Coordinates of C-alpha atoms in Angstrom, one line a residue:
M1 CA -67.0 -130.9 15.4
Y2 CA -70.8 -130.4 15.4
F3 CA -73.6 -131.0 17.9
E4 CA -77.3 -131.1 16.9
S5 CA -80.4 -130.9 19.1
N6 CA -84.0 -130.3 18.0
G7 CA -82.9 -129.5 14.4
I8 CA -80.3 -126.9 15.6
S9 CA -76.7 -127.6 14.7
I10 CA -73.7 -125.8 16.4
Y11 CA -70.0 -126.0 15.9
Y12 CA -67.8 -126.7 18.9
E13 CA -64.2 -127.4 19.7
K14 CA -62.6 -129.4 22.5
H15 CA -59.1 -128.5 23.8
G16 CA -57.0 -130.5 26.3
N17 CA -57.7 -133.7 28.1
G18 CA -57.8 -132.8 31.8
E19 CA -60.2 -134.5 34.2
K20 CA -62.0 -131.2 35.1
N21 CA -64.2 -129.5 32.5
I22 CA -64.6 -125.9 31.4
L23 CA -67.3 -124.6 29.0
I24 CA -66.8 -121.2 27.4
L25 CA -69.9 -119.3 26.3
P26 CA -69.1 -116.3 24.1
G27 CA -71.1 -113.1 23.6
W28 CA -73.7 -112.4 21.0
G29 CA -72.1 -112.3 17.5
N30 CA -68.8 -113.3 19.0
T31 CA -67.0 -116.6 18.2
R32 CA -64.4 -118.9 19.7
N33 CA -61.6 -116.9 17.9
T34 CA -61.3 -114.3 20.7
F35 CA -60.9 -116.9 23.4
Y36 CA -57.8 -118.8 22.3
N37 CA -55.6 -116.9 24.7
I38 CA -57.8 -118.1 27.6
I39 CA -58.0 -121.6 26.1
N40 CA -54.3 -122.0 25.7
N41 CA -53.8 -120.9 29.3
L42 CA -56.1 -123.6 30.5
K43 CA -55.9 -126.6 28.2
D44 CA -52.9 -128.2 29.9
E45 CA -54.9 -128.6 33.1
F46 CA -58.5 -128.8 31.9
C47 CA -60.7 -130.1 29.2
V48 CA -62.0 -126.9 27.5
Y49 CA -65.1 -126.8 25.3
I50 CA -66.1 -123.7 23.3
I51 CA -69.1 -123.2 20.9
D52 CA -70.2 -121.1 18.1
Y53 CA -73.9 -120.1 18.4
P54 CA -76.3 -120.6 15.5
G55 CA -75.6 -118.0 12.8
F56 CA -72.1 -117.2 14.0
G57 CA -68.6 -118.6 13.3
N58 CA -68.9 -122.1 11.8
S59 CA -72.5 -122.6 12.9
K60 CA -75.2 -122.3 10.2
I61 CA -77.7 -119.4 10.2
L62 CA -81.1 -120.4 11.5
E63 CA -84.3 -119.6 9.6
K64 CA -86.6 -120.1 12.6
E65 CA -87.2 -117.8 15.5
L66 CA -85.6 -118.6 18.9
N67 CA -85.7 -117.1 22.4
I68 CA -83.2 -117.2 25.3
Y69 CA -84.8 -120.3 26.7
D70 CA -84.2 -122.1 23.4
Y71 CA -80.5 -121.3 23.6
A72 CA -80.3 -122.5 27.3
F73 CA -82.1 -125.7 26.3
L74 CA -79.6 -126.2 23.5
I75 CA -76.5 -125.7 25.8
N76 CA -78.0 -127.8 28.5
S77 CA -78.5 -130.7 26.0
F78 CA -74.9 -130.2 24.8
I79 CA -73.6 -130.5 28.3
K80 CA -75.7 -133.6 29.1
K81 CA -75.1 -135.5 25.8
L82 CA -71.3 -134.9 25.8
N83 CA -71.1 -135.9 29.5
I84 CA -69.5 -132.6 30.5
D85 CA -69.6 -133.3 34.2
N86 CA -69.7 -130.5 36.8
P87 CA -68.1 -127.9 34.5
V88 CA -66.8 -124.5 35.2
I89 CA -68.5 -122.0 32.9
I90 CA -66.7 -118.9 31.6
A91 CA -69.3 -116.6 30.1
H92 CA -69.0 -113.3 28.3
S93 CA -71.9 -110.9 27.6
F94 CA -74.8 -113.0 26.0
G95 CA -73.2 -116.1 27.5
G96 CA -74.2 -114.8 30.9
R97 CA -77.8 -114.9 30.0
I98 CA -77.5 -118.6 29.2
T99 CA -75.5 -119.3 32.3
A100 CA -78.1 -117.7 34.6
I101 CA -80.8 -119.9 33.2
L102 CA -78.6 -123.1 33.3
Q103 CA -78.2 -122.8 37.0
G104 CA -81.1 -120.5 38.0
Y105 CA -83.7 -122.5 36.1
Y106 CA -82.3 -125.9 35.2
K107 CA -80.3 -126.2 38.5
L108 CA -77.4 -127.5 36.5
N109 CA -74.5 -128.8 38.7
L110 CA -71.7 -126.3 38.0
K111 CA -68.4 -126.2 39.8
K112 CA -67.7 -122.5 39.5
I113 CA -68.8 -119.6 37.2
I114 CA -66.8 -116.8 35.7
L115 CA -69.0 -113.9 34.3
I116 CA -67.3 -111.3 32.1
D117 CA -69.3 -108.2 31.2
V118 CA -72.4 -110.3 31.1
A119 CA -75.9 -109.3 29.9
G120 CA -79.4 -110.0 31.2
I121 CA -80.3 -107.0 33.3
K122 CA -83.1 -105.1 31.7
R123 CA -83.3 -101.5 32.9
R124 CA -85.9 -98.7 32.5
K125 CA -85.5 -96.8 29.3
S126 CA -83.9 -93.4 29.4
F127 CA -85.9 -90.5 28.1
K128 CA -83.6 -90.3 25.1
L129 CA -84.2 -94.0 24.2
F130 CA -87.9 -93.6 24.8
F131 CA -88.1 -90.6 22.5
K132 CA -86.0 -92.3 19.9
E133 CA -88.3 -95.3 19.8
K134 CA -91.5 -93.1 19.6
L135 CA -89.9 -91.1 16.7
Y136 CA -89.0 -94.3 14.9
K137 CA -92.6 -95.7 15.2
L138 CA -94.0 -92.4 14.0
L139 CA -91.7 -92.2 11.0
K140 CA -92.4 -95.9 10.2
R141 CA -96.1 -95.2 9.9
L142 CA -95.4 -92.7 7.1
T143 CA -94.2 -95.6 5.0
Y144 CA -97.7 -96.2 3.7
L145 CA -98.0 -92.7 2.4
L146 CA -95.2 -93.4 -0.1
P147 CA -95.6 -95.2 -3.4
K148 CA -95.1 -98.9 -3.0
I149 CA -92.0 -98.9 -5.1
K150 CA -90.3 -96.6 -2.5
Q151 CA -91.5 -98.1 0.7
E152 CA -88.8 -100.8 1.2
K153 CA -86.0 -98.3 0.5
Y154 CA -87.6 -95.9 3.1
R155 CA -87.8 -98.7 5.7
Q156 CA -84.1 -99.6 5.2
K157 CA -83.1 -96.0 5.6
L158 CA -85.0 -95.8 8.9
L159 CA -83.4 -99.0 10.1
L160 CA -79.9 -97.7 9.4
A161 CA -80.7 -94.4 11.2
F162 CA -82.3 -95.9 14.3
A163 CA -81.2 -99.5 14.9
S164 CA -78.3 -100.5 17.2
A165 CA -75.0 -101.8 15.8
D166 CA -75.8 -105.4 17.1
Y167 CA -79.2 -105.4 15.4
K168 CA -77.8 -104.1 12.1
S169 CA -75.0 -106.7 12.0
I170 CA -77.2 -109.9 12.2
P171 CA -79.0 -111.6 9.3
I172 CA -82.6 -110.7 8.7
S173 CA -83.8 -114.2 9.7
M174 CA -82.2 -113.7 13.2
K175 CA -83.5 -110.2 14.0
K176 CA -86.7 -111.4 15.7
T177 CA -84.5 -113.8 17.7
F178 CA -82.4 -110.9 18.8
Q179 CA -85.5 -108.9 19.9
N180 CA -86.7 -111.9 21.9
I181 CA -83.4 -112.2 23.7
I182 CA -82.9 -108.6 24.8
K183 CA -86.5 -108.2 26.2
E184 CA -85.9 -110.8 28.9
D185 CA -84.9 -109.6 32.4
L186 CA -82.9 -112.5 34.1
R187 CA -82.4 -111.1 37.6
K188 CA -84.5 -113.9 39.1
Y189 CA -82.1 -116.5 37.6
Y190 CA -79.0 -114.7 38.6
K191 CA -80.4 -114.6 42.1
N192 CA -80.7 -118.4 42.1
I193 CA -77.0 -119.0 41.2
S194 CA -75.6 -120.8 44.2
C195 CA -72.0 -121.8 43.2
D196 CA -68.9 -119.7 43.7
T197 CA -68.9 -117.0 41.1
L198 CA -66.3 -114.5 39.9
I199 CA -67.4 -111.4 38.1
I200 CA -65.0 -109.5 35.9
W201 CA -66.0 -106.1 34.4
G202 CA -64.7 -103.2 32.5
D203 CA -65.3 -99.8 34.1
N204 CA -65.9 -98.2 30.7
D205 CA -68.3 -100.9 29.3
L206 CA -70.9 -99.1 27.3
D207 CA -72.8 -102.2 26.2
T208 CA -73.4 -103.6 29.7
P209 CA -72.5 -100.8 32.2
L210 CA -70.7 -101.5 35.4
K211 CA -73.8 -100.8 37.4
D212 CA -75.2 -104.1 36.0
G213 CA -72.1 -105.9 37.2
L214 CA -72.5 -104.4 40.7
L215 CA -76.2 -105.5 40.7
I216 CA -75.3 -109.0 39.7
K217 CA -72.8 -109.1 42.5
K218 CA -75.6 -108.3 44.9
L219 CA -77.9 -110.9 43.4
I220 CA -75.4 -113.8 43.5
K221 CA -74.7 -114.7 47.1
N222 CA -71.3 -116.4 46.7
S223 CA -69.7 -113.9 44.3
E224 CA -66.9 -111.4 44.1
I225 CA -66.3 -108.7 41.5
I226 CA -63.0 -107.5 39.9
V227 CA -63.2 -104.2 37.9
Y228 CA -60.7 -103.4 35.2
K229 CA -59.8 -99.7 34.9
N230 CA -60.0 -98.1 31.5
S231 CA -61.5 -101.2 30.0
N232 CA -64.5 -101.7 27.7
H233 CA -67.0 -104.6 27.0
F234 CA -64.2 -106.9 26.0
C235 CA -62.1 -106.5 29.1
Y236 CA -60.6 -110.0 28.7
L237 CA -59.0 -108.8 25.5
N238 CA -57.9 -105.4 27.0
Y239 CA -56.0 -107.2 29.7
P240 CA -55.3 -110.8 28.5
E241 CA -52.5 -111.8 30.8
L242 CA -54.1 -110.3 33.9
T243 CA -57.3 -112.2 33.0
N244 CA -55.4 -115.4 32.6
R245 CA -53.8 -115.0 36.0
I246 CA -57.1 -114.2 37.7
I247 CA -58.9 -117.1 36.1
K248 CA -56.1 -119.5 37.1
S249 CA -56.1 -118.3 40.7
F250 CA -59.9 -118.5 40.9
L251 CA -60.0 -122.1 39.6
K252 CA -57.5 -123.3 42.2
E253 CA -59.1 -125.6 44.8
K254 CA -59.7 -123.9 48.1

């Protein structure tokens, strides 16, 4: 099924017919396909919605530039128009950015939140990263010293040498969108989250380090954190059955 708002179309699926709603927000570049284990664990008791962001999965690539607030507006519209009342949100990585804005800015009525290795904490650059960016900018300036026929090939070689894996993997039309997203620090929105929140994190997460999870735990008043040992950025895939049991336990009424 597809949902459209402001000219942006996204693919979504609905599983189960329970009275209580769950919305799963995947990470950047990720799709619904890695969440079927969680969905199958919940669909008998809940109505579970999951989406593909623009440019990923079954959703078309966007030609226009977006920022994180555009994504949050899109998901907020999705929730409102489909009458997904008082949902639980399960968010991984990039999905956490959207969740923080949904409640921290839109004040959306959410029952509970589960944050898994989420993003949105912008930290000071290390000296190594600072030096790498300066070197890239310097080498990029040398482009114009080359014959025009060789300039584009030189730019592509620089990009392959310096860009992150996430940046390399996305279509050209979405690269500016990616830059817009990662520059935002969302601490002020995480701080405004008021509903019960469970944070799950891998101790060996190299994409969003554990110190980000511990900071988010401090920012969100009604939160608890569970740390998986020997686990990476996709800790819900490293320990699928444990994750299912923890989620089910957290979703039980107090």
